[in-house]
Amino acid sequence: MWDFCQKPTESACLFITALLLVGLISTKFHVTDAAAIWLPATATFYGGPNGSGTMGKWLWIKTAALSTALFNDGASCGGCYQIVCDAQKAPQWCQEAKYITATNFCPPNYALPSDDSGWCNPNRQHFDMSKPEFETIAIYRAGIVPILYMKVRCRSCGIRFTVNGRDYFELVLVSNVGGTRDISMVWIKGSKTNKWETMSRNWGANWQSFNYLNGQSLSFRVQVSNGRIRTALNVVPSNWQFGQSFKSNVQF
């Protein structure tokens, strides 16, 4: 499994959309083994053999993109899933694989039918993966394969906050959020203002604030869809700079 606690080697993309754990199992898997929790979907690939053309640089090119139905207007951002190649339906294509991560959005293409290349149209549950990672679940010549997926708990290490933006505009990426719930609200507090301010969702997993918080240590409060709240006090030191990422010691 990849270590989400590790600091990214590059600044996170401003419009990162989801953190996704993808676990694949062998071709011996059968749909009936977990019919109550696994949901059907499909998977394809995009980009080059080295992950070019994807947002993979943020998380070591191990990426996948969520279709509109899975992305859920950004509510799924920061959540984790597990997928398996459905060898019962496509035994000639499925392969064994390992845990990977993914972070991207697959936009719909209304010019194409949903059953012929319009894989990410709103009515489809679909994962569009980088080519290297698609090849860990299936032979690339398949083009598209049936899979099964379910939402799972993320790693147990702390929630991560990446601060982007500029003066009077803090754009904070909230990632590695544990549990199976979606983020519903985020608050921010500067050490000098000492007041919790409600942030608004900018896009995906990015939450924004229009305050001048430079030179202050920053605290965050995160609420998920079941109402549970976690508070990360002074997780960002006062000498922070835009583009830096900070790991907290709190988790759901």
mmCIF file of N, CA and C in Angstrom, residues 49-110:
data_model
loop_
_atom_site.group_PDB
_atom_site.id
_atom_site.type_symbol
_atom_site.label_atom_id
_atom_site.label_comp_id
_atom_site.label_asym_id
_atom_site.label_seq_id
_atom_site.Cartn_x
_atom_site.Cartn_y
_atom_site.Cartn_z
ATOM 1 N N PRO A 49 2.458 5.796 -21.558
ATOM 2 C CA PRO A 49 2.929 4.655 -20.773
ATOM 3 C C PRO A 49 3.662 5.041 -19.501
ATOM 4 N N ASN A 50 4.138 6.295 -19.427
ATOM 5 C CA ASN A 50 4.819 6.757 -18.214
ATOM 6 C C ASN A 50 3.925 7.640 -17.356
ATOM 7 N N GLY A 51 2.627 7.662 -17.657
ATOM 8 C CA GLY A 51 1.703 8.483 -16.881
ATOM 9 C C GLY A 51 1.560 9.890 -17.407
ATOM 10 N N SER A 52 2.232 10.225 -18.517
ATOM 11 C CA SER A 52 2.106 11.563 -19.087
ATOM 12 C C SER A 52 0.673 11.806 -19.532
ATOM 13 N N GLY A 53 0.246 13.076 -19.423
ATOM 14 C CA GLY A 53 -1.119 13.419 -19.783
ATOM 15 C C GLY A 53 -2.097 13.222 -18.653
ATOM 16 N N THR A 54 -1.597 12.831 -17.484
ATOM 17 C CA THR A 54 -2.450 12.657 -16.313
ATOM 18 C C THR A 54 -1.982 13.600 -15.225
ATOM 19 N N MET A 55 -2.684 13.580 -14.089
ATOM 20 C CA MET A 55 -2.270 14.363 -12.933
ATOM 21 C C MET A 55 -1.390 13.529 -12.017
ATOM 22 N N GLY A 56 -0.773 12.497 -12.560
ATOM 23 C CA GLY A 56 -0.081 11.516 -11.752
ATOM 24 C C GLY A 56 1.148 11.998 -11.023
ATOM 25 N N LYS A 57 1.763 13.110 -11.440
ATOM 26 C CA LYS A 57 2.978 13.540 -10.775
ATOM 27 C C LYS A 57 2.762 13.810 -9.300
ATOM 28 N N TRP A 58 1.535 14.156 -8.932
ATOM 29 C CA TRP A 58 1.283 14.465 -7.526
ATOM 30 C C TRP A 58 1.391 13.233 -6.656
ATOM 31 N N LEU A 59 1.005 12.085 -7.179
ATOM 32 C CA LEU A 59 1.052 10.856 -6.385
ATOM 33 C C LEU A 59 1.693 9.729 -7.184
ATOM 34 N N TRP A 60 2.917 10.007 -7.673
ATOM 35 C CA TRP A 60 3.744 8.951 -8.232
ATOM 36 C C TRP A 60 3.103 8.237 -9.412
ATOM 37 N N ILE A 61 2.382 8.900 -10.262
ATOM 38 C CA ILE A 61 1.711 8.461 -11.492
ATOM 39 C C ILE A 61 0.699 7.352 -11.280
ATOM 40 N N LYS A 62 0.451 6.959 -10.064
ATOM 41 C CA LYS A 62 -0.532 5.894 -9.836
ATOM 42 C C LYS A 62 -1.902 6.537 -9.687
ATOM 43 N N THR A 63 -2.541 6.798 -10.824
ATOM 44 C CA THR A 63 -3.747 7.613 -10.812
ATOM 45 C C THR A 63 -4.916 6.972 -11.539
ATOM 46 N N ALA A 64 -6.106 7.433 -11.185
ATOM 47 C CA ALA A 64 -7.335 7.092 -11.900
ATOM 48 C C ALA A 64 -8.240 8.307 -11.839
ATOM 49 N N ALA A 65 -9.175 8.401 -12.769
ATOM 50 C CA ALA A 65 -10.122 9.511 -12.793
ATOM 51 C C ALA A 65 -11.523 8.979 -12.535
ATOM 52 N N LEU A 66 -12.307 9.758 -11.795
ATOM 53 C CA LEU A 66 -13.672 9.361 -11.454
ATOM 54 C C LEU A 66 -14.666 9.934 -12.452
ATOM 55 N N SER A 67 -15.616 9.132 -12.874
ATOM 56 C CA SER A 67 -16.682 9.636 -13.742
ATOM 57 C C SER A 67 -17.602 10.553 -12.945
ATOM 58 N N THR A 68 -18.486 11.236 -13.649
ATOM 59 C CA THR A 68 -19.394 12.187 -13.005
ATOM 60 C C THR A 68 -20.204 11.530 -11.890
ATOM 61 N N ALA A 69 -20.693 10.328 -12.133
ATOM 62 C CA ALA A 69 -21.520 9.641 -11.140
ATOM 63 C C ALA A 69 -20.751 9.349 -9.863
ATOM 64 N N LEU A 70 -19.468 9.029 -9.983
ATOM 65 C CA LEU A 70 -18.649 8.742 -8.810
ATOM 66 C C LEU A 70 -18.137 10.014 -8.158
ATOM 67 N N PHE A 71 -17.826 11.015 -8.972
ATOM 68 C CA PHE A 71 -17.265 12.268 -8.471
ATOM 69 C C PHE A 71 -18.252 13.009 -7.580
ATOM 70 N N ASN A 72 -19.532 12.939 -7.935
ATOM 71 C CA ASN A 72 -20.597 13.475 -7.082
ATOM 72 C C ASN A 72 -20.395 14.953 -6.758
ATOM 73 N N ASP A 73 -20.118 15.751 -7.789
ATOM 74 C CA ASP A 73 -19.916 17.200 -7.622
ATOM 75 C C ASP A 73 -18.828 17.521 -6.608
ATOM 76 N N GLY A 74 -17.856 16.643 -6.481
ATOM 77 C CA GLY A 74 -16.739 16.885 -5.573
ATOM 78 C C GLY A 74 -16.929 16.323 -4.182
ATOM 79 N N ALA A 75 -18.128 15.840 -3.868
ATOM 80 C CA ALA A 75 -18.380 15.330 -2.515
ATOM 81 C C ALA A 75 -17.543 14.098 -2.199
ATOM 82 N N SER A 76 -17.127 13.369 -3.220
ATOM 83 C CA SER A 76 -16.336 12.156 -2.986
ATOM 84 C C SER A 76 -14.856 12.441 -2.798
ATOM 85 N N CYS A 77 -14.455 13.686 -2.970
ATOM 86 C CA CYS A 77 -13.043 14.026 -2.875
ATOM 87 C C CYS A 77 -12.494 13.703 -1.496
ATOM 88 N N GLY A 78 -11.319 13.124 -1.473
ATOM 89 C CA GLY A 78 -10.698 12.742 -0.225
ATOM 90 C C GLY A 78 -11.128 11.383 0.263
ATOM 91 N N GLY A 79 -12.106 10.778 -0.415
ATOM 92 C CA GLY A 79 -12.558 9.449 -0.034
ATOM 93 C C GLY A 79 -11.694 8.364 -0.660
ATOM 94 N N CYS A 80 -11.884 7.137 -0.223
ATOM 95 C CA CYS A 80 -11.101 6.013 -0.722
ATOM 96 C C CYS A 80 -12.014 4.898 -1.199
ATOM 97 N N TYR A 81 -11.554 4.187 -2.211
ATOM 98 C CA TYR A 81 -12.307 3.073 -2.773
ATOM 99 C C TYR A 81 -11.376 1.894 -3.002
ATOM 100 N N GLN A 82 -11.958 0.751 -3.169
ATOM 101 C CA GLN A 82 -11.216 -0.429 -3.575
ATOM 102 C C GLN A 82 -11.906 -0.988 -4.806
ATOM 103 N N ILE A 83 -11.114 -1.396 -5.807
ATOM 104 C CA ILE A 83 -11.713 -1.978 -7.005
ATOM 105 C C ILE A 83 -11.052 -3.303 -7.328
ATOM 106 N N VAL A 84 -11.790 -4.156 -7.993
ATOM 107 C CA VAL A 84 -11.253 -5.425 -8.475
ATOM 108 C C VAL A 84 -11.676 -5.598 -9.924
ATOM 109 N N CYS A 85 -10.800 -6.158 -10.714
ATOM 110 C CA CYS A 85 -11.163 -6.512 -12.082
ATOM 111 C C CYS A 85 -12.091 -7.721 -12.011
ATOM 112 N N ASP A 86 -13.211 -7.648 -12.689
ATOM 113 C CA ASP A 86 -14.227 -8.698 -12.612
ATOM 114 C C ASP A 86 -13.868 -9.850 -13.554
ATOM 115 N N ALA A 87 -13.108 -10.801 -13.034
ATOM 116 C CA ALA A 87 -12.643 -11.924 -13.843
ATOM 117 C C ALA A 87 -13.767 -12.859 -14.243
ATOM 118 N N GLN A 88 -14.878 -12.782 -13.568
ATOM 119 C CA GLN A 88 -16.018 -13.624 -13.941
ATOM 120 C C GLN A 88 -16.586 -13.201 -15.292
ATOM 121 N N LYS A 89 -16.515 -11.890 -15.570
ATOM 122 C CA LYS A 89 -17.029 -11.369 -16.836
ATOM 123 C C LYS A 89 -15.955 -11.281 -17.916
ATOM 124 N N ALA A 90 -14.701 -11.084 -17.521
ATOM 125 C CA ALA A 90 -13.631 -10.917 -18.508
ATOM 126 C C ALA A 90 -12.373 -11.662 -18.073
ATOM 127 N N PRO A 91 -12.433 -12.987 -17.966
ATOM 128 C CA PRO A 91 -11.276 -13.747 -17.478
ATOM 129 C C PRO A 91 -10.054 -13.638 -18.375
ATOM 130 N N GLN A 92 -10.259 -13.344 -19.654
ATOM 131 C CA GLN A 92 -9.139 -13.263 -20.580
ATOM 132 C C GLN A 92 -8.344 -11.974 -20.433
ATOM 133 N N TRP A 93 -8.894 -10.978 -19.715
ATOM 134 C CA TRP A 93 -8.238 -9.674 -19.606
ATOM 135 C C TRP A 93 -7.721 -9.361 -18.200
ATOM 136 N N CYS A 94 -8.355 -9.887 -17.173
ATOM 137 C CA CYS A 94 -8.021 -9.488 -15.801
ATOM 138 C C CYS A 94 -6.660 -10.010 -15.362
ATOM 139 N N GLN A 95 -5.991 -9.207 -14.531
ATOM 140 C CA GLN A 95 -4.694 -9.562 -13.985
ATOM 141 C C GLN A 95 -4.652 -9.241 -12.497
ATOM 142 N N GLU A 96 -3.646 -9.783 -11.816
ATOM 143 C CA GLU A 96 -3.435 -9.444 -10.424
ATOM 144 C C GLU A 96 -2.774 -8.072 -10.340
ATOM 145 N N ALA A 97 -2.877 -7.435 -9.177
ATOM 146 C CA ALA A 97 -2.266 -6.120 -9.019
ATOM 147 C C ALA A 97 -2.087 -5.812 -7.546
ATOM 148 N N LYS A 98 -1.667 -4.584 -7.259
ATOM 149 C CA LYS A 98 -1.401 -4.153 -5.895
ATOM 150 C C LYS A 98 -2.206 -2.907 -5.602
ATOM 151 N N TYR A 99 -2.068 -2.376 -4.392
ATOM 152 C CA TYR A 99 -2.746 -1.131 -4.047
ATOM 153 C C TYR A 99 -2.108 0.035 -4.790
ATOM 154 N N ILE A 100 -2.945 0.929 -5.290
ATOM 155 C CA ILE A 100 -2.464 2.137 -5.941
ATOM 156 C C ILE A 100 -3.276 3.323 -5.441
ATOM 157 N N THR A 101 -2.899 4.521 -5.846
ATOM 158 C CA THR A 101 -3.657 5.715 -5.499
ATOM 159 C C THR A 101 -4.129 6.396 -6.770
ATOM 160 N N ALA A 102 -5.133 7.234 -6.648
ATOM 161 C CA ALA A 102 -5.639 7.940 -7.818
ATOM 162 C C ALA A 102 -6.153 9.308 -7.428
ATOM 163 N N THR A 103 -6.059 10.264 -8.359
ATOM 164 C CA THR A 103 -6.522 11.611 -8.077
ATOM 165 C C THR A 103 -6.766 12.366 -9.371
ATOM 166 N N ASN A 104 -8.012 12.402 -9.794
ATOM 167 C CA ASN A 104 -8.361 13.069 -11.049
ATOM 168 C C ASN A 104 -9.868 13.011 -11.249
ATOM 169 N N PHE A 105 -10.347 13.712 -12.278
ATOM 170 C CA PHE A 105 -11.764 13.729 -12.631
ATOM 171 C C PHE A 105 -11.899 13.430 -14.109
ATOM 172 N N CYS A 106 -12.801 12.565 -14.454
ATOM 173 C CA CYS A 106 -13.047 12.213 -15.852
ATOM 174 C C CYS A 106 -14.303 12.937 -16.322
ATOM 175 N N PRO A 107 -14.182 13.973 -17.143
ATOM 176 C CA PRO A 107 -15.353 14.746 -17.568
ATOM 177 C C PRO A 107 -16.199 13.979 -18.574
ATOM 178 N N PRO A 108 -17.487 14.258 -18.625
ATOM 179 C CA PRO A 108 -18.356 13.598 -19.604
ATOM 180 C C PRO A 108 -18.085 14.105 -21.009
ATOM 181 N N ASN A 109 -18.419 13.298 -21.986
ATOM 182 C CA ASN A 109 -18.324 13.685 -23.391
ATOM 183 C C ASN A 109 -19.680 13.414 -24.027
ATOM 184 N N TYR A 110 -20.518 14.444 -24.050
ATOM 185 C CA TYR A 110 -21.889 14.274 -24.519
ATOM 186 C C TYR A 110 -21.977 14.035 -26.021
#
